[in-house]
mmCIF file of C-alpha atoms in Angstrom:
data_model
loop_
_atom_site.group_PDB
_atom_site.id
_atom_site.type_symbol
_atom_site.label_atom_id
_atom_site.label_comp_id
_atom_site.label_asym_id
_atom_site.label_seq_id
_atom_site.Cartn_x
_atom_site.Cartn_y
_atom_site.Cartn_z
ATOM 1 C CA MET A 297 -2.993 0.801 -18.277
ATOM 2 C CA PHE A 298 -4.602 0.586 -14.841
ATOM 3 C CA GLN A 299 -7.898 -0.788 -16.266
ATOM 4 C CA THR A 300 -6.227 -3.446 -18.490
ATOM 5 C CA ASP A 301 -3.208 -4.303 -16.331
ATOM 6 C CA GLY A 302 -4.345 -3.517 -12.807
ATOM 7 C CA TYR A 303 -1.516 -1.090 -12.114
ATOM 8 C CA GLU A 304 0.358 1.932 -13.401
ATOM 9 C CA THR A 305 3.247 4.112 -12.323
ATOM 10 C CA ARG A 306 3.750 7.898 -12.041
ATOM 11 C CA ALA A 307 7.060 9.760 -12.029
ATOM 12 C CA SER A 308 5.794 11.838 -8.980
ATOM 13 C CA VAL A 309 2.714 12.490 -6.882
ATOM 14 C CA LEU A 310 3.712 14.910 -4.044
ATOM 15 C CA ALA A 311 5.320 18.286 -4.584
ATOM 16 C CA PRO A 312 9.039 17.908 -3.983
ATOM 17 C CA ALA A 313 9.009 19.860 -0.676
ATOM 18 C CA LYS A 314 6.193 17.911 0.642
ATOM 19 C CA PHE A 315 7.776 14.648 -0.316
ATOM 20 C CA GLU A 316 10.940 15.495 1.432
ATOM 21 C CA ALA A 317 9.027 16.460 4.512
ATOM 22 C CA LEU A 318 7.382 13.047 4.487
ATOM 23 C CA ALA A 319 10.810 11.412 4.019
ATOM 24 C CA ARG A 320 12.140 13.167 7.111
ATOM 25 C CA HIS A 321 9.109 12.236 9.154
ATOM 26 C CA PHE A 322 9.573 8.663 8.208
ATOM 27 C CA GLU A 323 13.217 8.666 9.195
ATOM 28 C CA ALA A 324 12.269 10.011 12.634
ATOM 29 C CA LYS A 325 9.799 7.250 13.003
ATOM 30 C CA LEU A 326 12.199 4.615 11.982
ATOM 31 C CA ALA A 327 14.847 5.914 14.347
ATOM 32 C CA ALA A 328 12.253 5.619 17.198
ATOM 33 C CA LEU A 329 11.175 2.127 16.299
ATOM 34 C CA PRO A 330 11.687 -0.335 19.170
ATOM 35 C CA GLU A 331 14.641 -2.711 18.735
ATOM 36 C CA ASP A 332 12.387 -5.771 18.681
ATOM 37 C CA GLN A 333 10.035 -4.474 15.973
ATOM 38 C CA ARG A 334 10.740 -5.172 12.306
ATOM 39 C CA PRO A 335 10.546 -2.154 10.055
ATOM 40 C CA GLU A 336 8.485 -4.156 7.526
ATOM 41 C CA HIS A 337 5.576 -4.113 9.977
ATOM 42 C CA MET A 338 4.977 -0.314 10.442
ATOM 43 C CA ASP A 339 1.311 -0.906 9.741
ATOM 44 C CA VAL A 340 -1.504 1.759 10.087
ATOM 45 C CA PRO A 341 0.829 4.392 11.426
ATOM 46 C CA HIS A 342 -1.665 7.154 10.880
ATOM 47 C CA LEU A 343 -3.952 5.740 13.646
ATOM 48 C CA THR A 344 -1.315 6.875 16.188
ATOM 49 C CA ASP A 345 0.485 9.598 14.222
ATOM 50 C CA PRO A 346 -2.000 12.305 13.076
ATOM 51 C CA ALA A 347 0.692 14.184 11.290
ATOM 52 C CA LEU A 348 0.519 11.542 8.403
ATOM 53 C CA PHE A 349 -2.827 12.885 7.344
ATOM 54 C CA GLU A 350 -1.057 15.797 5.784
ATOM 55 C CA TRP A 351 0.321 13.455 3.125
ATOM 56 C CA LEU A 352 -2.633 10.946 3.143
ATOM 57 C CA LEU A 353 -5.139 13.667 2.333
ATOM 58 C CA ASP A 354 -2.840 15.749 0.076
ATOM 59 C CA PRO A 355 -4.831 17.214 -2.869
ATOM 60 C CA ASP A 356 -2.391 15.875 -5.405
ATOM 61 C CA VAL A 357 -2.704 12.418 -4.040
ATOM 62 C CA LEU A 358 -6.411 12.541 -3.909
ATOM 63 C CA ASP A 359 -6.490 13.976 -7.469
ATOM 64 C CA LEU A 360 -4.577 10.877 -8.601
ATOM 65 C CA VAL A 361 -6.977 8.553 -6.617
ATOM 66 C CA GLU A 362 -9.980 10.373 -8.007
ATOM 67 C CA SER A 363 -8.823 9.800 -11.569
ATOM 68 C CA LEU A 364 -9.054 6.068 -11.004
ATOM 69 C CA ILE A 365 -12.038 5.442 -8.623
ATOM 70 C CA GLY A 366 -14.092 8.671 -8.779
ATOM 71 C CA PRO A 367 -14.685 11.745 -6.610
ATOM 72 C CA ASP A 368 -16.007 10.147 -3.443
ATOM 73 C CA ILE A 369 -13.105 8.751 -1.580
ATOM 74 C CA ALA A 370 -12.435 7.033 1.694
ATOM 75 C CA LEU A 371 -8.958 6.627 3.279
ATOM 76 C CA PHE A 372 -8.875 2.928 4.184
ATOM 77 C CA SER A 373 -5.333 2.307 5.516
ATOM 78 C CA SER A 374 -1.670 2.988 5.198
ATOM 79 C CA HIS A 375 1.555 1.112 5.935
ATOM 80 C CA PHE A 376 5.375 1.820 5.855
ATOM 81 C CA ILE A 377 6.967 -1.239 4.346
ATOM 82 C CA CYS A 378 10.656 -0.885 4.904
ATOM 83 C CA LYS A 379 12.977 -3.585 3.939
ATOM 84 C CA PRO A 380 16.386 -2.997 5.652
ATOM 85 C CA ALA A 381 19.626 -3.710 3.652
ATOM 86 C CA GLY A 382 20.847 -7.270 3.851
ATOM 87 C CA ASP A 383 17.931 -9.098 5.454
ATOM 88 C CA GLY A 384 14.762 -7.363 4.169
ATOM 89 C CA LYS A 385 11.863 -9.835 4.193
ATOM 90 C CA PRO A 386 10.114 -10.945 1.033
ATOM 91 C CA VAL A 387 6.314 -10.490 0.485
ATOM 92 C CA PRO A 388 4.669 -13.484 -1.020
ATOM 93 C CA TRP A 389 2.515 -13.341 -4.073
ATOM 94 C CA HIS A 390 -1.089 -12.299 -2.994
ATOM 95 C CA GLN A 391 -4.109 -10.203 -3.754
ATOM 96 C CA ASP A 392 -4.842 -7.492 -1.135
ATOM 97 C CA ALA A 393 -8.526 -8.116 -1.499
ATOM 98 C CA HIS A 394 -8.126 -11.639 -0.099
ATOM 99 C CA PHE A 395 -6.996 -10.249 3.249
ATOM 100 C CA TRP A 396 -9.490 -7.409 3.297
ATOM 101 C CA ARG A 397 -12.590 -9.317 2.388
ATOM 102 C CA ASP A 398 -13.839 -9.460 6.040
ATOM 103 C CA THR A 399 -13.247 -5.684 6.510
ATOM 104 C CA ILE A 400 -14.563 -4.044 3.436
ATOM 105 C CA ALA A 401 -16.994 -5.032 0.670
ATOM 106 C CA PRO A 402 -16.358 -5.243 -2.183
ATOM 107 C CA ALA A 403 -12.661 -5.461 -1.136
ATOM 108 C CA GLY A 404 -11.504 -5.541 -4.735
ATOM 109 C CA ASP A 405 -12.657 -1.960 -5.351
ATOM 110 C CA ALA A 406 -9.867 -0.453 -3.100
ATOM 111 C CA ILE A 407 -6.578 0.660 -4.633
ATOM 112 C CA THR A 408 -2.982 1.304 -3.175
ATOM 113 C CA VAL A 409 -0.765 4.131 -3.906
ATOM 114 C CA TRP A 410 2.757 2.735 -3.360
ATOM 115 C CA LEU A 411 5.105 5.788 -2.826
ATOM 116 C CA ALA A 412 8.829 5.147 -3.081
ATOM 117 C CA ILE A 413 10.632 6.660 -0.002
ATOM 118 C CA ASP A 414 13.762 5.034 -1.278
ATOM 119 C CA PRO A 415 14.606 4.020 -4.826
ATOM 120 C CA SER A 416 12.898 0.604 -5.390
ATOM 121 C CA THR A 417 14.915 -1.609 -7.678
ATOM 122 C CA VAL A 418 15.366 -5.280 -8.706
ATOM 123 C CA GLU A 419 18.425 -5.431 -6.488
ATOM 124 C CA ASN A 420 16.743 -4.213 -3.343
ATOM 125 C CA GLY A 421 13.457 -6.153 -3.591
ATOM 126 C CA CYS A 422 10.997 -3.947 -5.549
ATOM 127 C CA LEU A 423 7.401 -4.698 -6.152
ATOM 128 C CA ARG A 424 6.580 -7.379 -8.764
ATOM 129 C CA VAL A 425 3.113 -7.661 -10.368
ATOM 130 C CA ILE A 426 1.360 -10.116 -12.680
ATOM 131 C CA PRO A 427 -0.428 -7.738 -15.224
ATOM 132 C CA GLY A 428 -4.012 -8.485 -15.891
ATOM 133 C CA SER A 429 -4.356 -10.691 -12.730
ATOM 134 C CA HIS A 430 -6.921 -8.277 -11.198
ATOM 135 C CA LEU A 431 -9.695 -9.472 -13.400
ATOM 136 C CA ALA A 432 -10.573 -12.475 -11.195
ATOM 137 C CA PRO A 433 -9.998 -13.697 -7.649
ATOM 138 C CA VAL A 434 -7.403 -16.299 -7.067
ATOM 139 C CA SER A 435 -7.044 -18.906 -4.350
ATOM 140 C CA HIS A 436 -4.442 -18.645 -1.487
ATOM 141 C CA ARG A 437 -2.859 -21.360 0.628
ATOM 142 C CA GLY A 438 -1.218 -21.303 3.959
ATOM 143 C CA ASN A 439 2.507 -20.698 4.289
ATOM 144 C CA ASP A 440 3.720 -20.085 7.838
ATOM 145 C CA ASP A 441 7.092 -18.821 6.629
ATOM 146 C CA SER A 442 5.668 -16.041 4.435
ATOM 147 C CA PHE A 443 4.989 -12.385 5.275
ATOM 148 C CA PHE A 444 1.231 -12.917 5.525
ATOM 149 C CA ASN A 445 1.103 -16.593 6.267
ATOM 150 C CA GLN A 446 -0.842 -17.112 3.040
ATOM 151 C CA GLU A 447 0.167 -16.868 -0.549
ATOM 152 C CA THR A 448 -0.917 -17.713 -4.051
ATOM 153 C CA GLU A 449 0.852 -19.427 -6.883
ATOM 154 C CA VAL A 450 1.813 -17.672 -10.075
ATOM 155 C CA ASP A 451 3.608 -18.272 -13.407
ATOM 156 C CA GLU A 452 6.607 -16.061 -12.612
ATOM 157 C CA ALA A 453 7.482 -15.902 -16.393
ATOM 158 C CA ARG A 454 4.546 -13.315 -16.491
ATOM 159 C CA ALA A 455 5.877 -11.174 -13.645
ATOM 160 C CA VAL A 456 6.931 -7.581 -14.200
ATOM 161 C CA ASP A 457 9.349 -5.656 -11.931
ATOM 162 C CA VAL A 458 8.014 -2.202 -10.890
ATOM 163 C CA GLU A 459 11.107 -0.226 -10.413
ATOM 164 C CA LEU A 460 10.620 3.292 -9.002
ATOM 165 C CA GLN A 461 12.786 6.346 -8.464
ATOM 166 C CA ARG A 462 12.659 8.056 -5.120
ATOM 167 C CA GLY A 463 9.444 10.073 -5.011
ATOM 168 C CA ALA A 464 7.716 8.114 -7.748
ATOM 169 C CA CYS A 465 4.718 5.873 -7.174
ATOM 170 C CA SER A 466 2.792 2.878 -8.448
ATOM 171 C CA ILE A 467 -0.939 2.470 -8.104
ATOM 172 C CA HIS A 468 -2.459 -0.994 -8.024
ATOM 173 C CA SER A 469 -5.852 -2.597 -7.617
ATOM 174 C CA ALA A 470 -6.618 -4.594 -4.607
ATOM 175 C CA MET A 471 -7.205 -7.573 -6.925
ATOM 176 C CA LEU A 472 -3.795 -7.413 -8.605
ATOM 177 C CA VAL A 473 -1.552 -10.312 -7.705
ATOM 178 C CA HIS A 474 1.759 -8.860 -6.491
ATOM 179 C CA GLY A 475 4.603 -9.541 -4.159
ATOM 180 C CA SER A 476 8.268 -8.837 -3.712
ATOM 181 C CA PRO A 477 11.528 -10.627 -3.214
ATOM 182 C CA PRO A 478 13.901 -10.275 -0.203
ATOM 183 C CA ASN A 479 16.378 -7.416 0.059
ATOM 184 C CA ARG A 480 19.792 -8.855 0.106
ATOM 185 C CA SER A 481 21.429 -5.703 -1.281
ATOM 186 C CA LYS A 482 23.265 -2.984 0.534
ATOM 187 C CA GLN A 483 20.520 -0.453 -0.032
ATOM 188 C CA ARG A 484 17.366 -0.022 2.135
ATOM 189 C CA ARG A 485 14.017 -0.197 0.278
ATOM 190 C CA CYS A 486 11.044 1.637 1.915
ATOM 191 C CA GLY A 487 7.666 2.535 0.385
ATOM 192 C CA TYR A 488 4.597 4.136 1.932
ATOM 193 C CA THR A 489 1.395 2.440 0.888
ATOM 194 C CA MET A 490 -1.620 4.653 1.016
ATOM 195 C CA ARG A 491 -4.877 2.841 0.526
ATOM 196 C CA TYR A 492 -8.141 4.229 -0.560
ATOM 197 C CA MET A 493 -11.607 3.058 -1.678
ATOM 198 C CA PRO A 494 -14.638 4.598 -3.267
ATOM 199 C CA THR A 495 -17.304 5.386 -0.721
ATOM 200 C CA THR A 496 -19.639 2.869 -2.302
ATOM 201 C CA VAL A 497 -17.539 0.222 -0.461
ATOM 202 C CA ARG A 498 -18.991 -0.833 2.857
ATOM 203 C CA PHE A 499 -16.830 -0.835 5.996
ATOM 204 C CA LEU A 500 -17.780 -4.122 7.770
ATOM 205 C CA LYS A 501 -16.168 -3.922 10.983
ATOM 206 C CA SER A 502 -14.386 -1.510 13.280
ATOM 207 C CA GLY A 503 -12.458 -2.842 16.182
ATOM 208 C CA ASP A 504 -9.537 -0.472 16.563
ATOM 209 C CA HIS A 505 -9.538 0.339 12.861
ATOM 210 C CA ARG A 506 -11.045 3.533 11.411
ATOM 211 C CA ILE A 507 -11.697 4.871 8.066
ATOM 212 C CA TYR A 508 -11.857 8.461 7.029
ATOM 213 C CA LEU A 509 -13.863 10.415 4.442
ATOM 214 C CA ALA A 510 -11.142 11.941 2.265
ATOM 215 C CA ARG A 511 -13.268 13.644 -0.446
ATOM 216 C CA GLY A 512 -16.776 13.850 -1.568
ATOM 217 C CA ARG A 513 -19.641 12.097 0.167
ATOM 218 C CA ASP A 514 -20.634 8.652 1.460
ATOM 219 C CA HIS A 515 -22.732 6.201 -0.531
ATOM 220 C CA ALA A 516 -22.694 3.102 1.692
ATOM 221 C CA GLY A 517 -23.889 4.241 5.142
ATOM 222 C CA ASN A 518 -20.372 4.146 6.637
ATOM 223 C CA VAL A 519 -19.380 5.819 9.811
ATOM 224 C CA TYR A 520 -16.148 7.848 9.364
ATOM 225 C CA ALA A 521 -13.739 8.881 12.052
ATOM 226 C CA PRO A 522 -13.086 12.622 12.155
ATOM 227 C CA VAL A 523 -9.751 13.632 10.670
ATOM 228 C CA PRO A 524 -7.425 14.645 13.637
#
């Protein structure tokens, strides 16, 4: 399914006790979030919170990633995307690779493991995907009102809702066109996106960002930060 549709789902990826520990860790981070910061924008939290490497480098997670991109794996990024009940923001239709093209190459080789911290449903703004859209790049246009300030147009009749139980995950290609509607429900929706790439992908710039060798060996001459 991943090769043909650009995504797939799994009923679980972390052992139950380990998932619950991550959920507790997230709740503590959310409680400490400054009042002026939206919970949708808890981006690259592992760069300031080394405890997250326990889950990002979990062997079961890396086994799942390896089954899709091979044994030589780099950790590229992560992001808690938490849509609060009632006013959770939408995410416009987009391909991740469009936004990563100046950071990694080829950006389309990266993948995202989207782990459901909360149940993710149609009612609370679950991920929506366009199956098969990962096979070619699409154009994006500016939209100052959107989550990323850019979006692409799709035929929404082709869209599939990716509903997940708590602890389940979806995995999608960086080329897959996806997005999600706002959360107007009474139930919060949070996912932890864990992003990986084969080590044949080149890391083009550093700035404050860092990548980590998660498994195997490098094939692109990248410089990896030491795992804390």
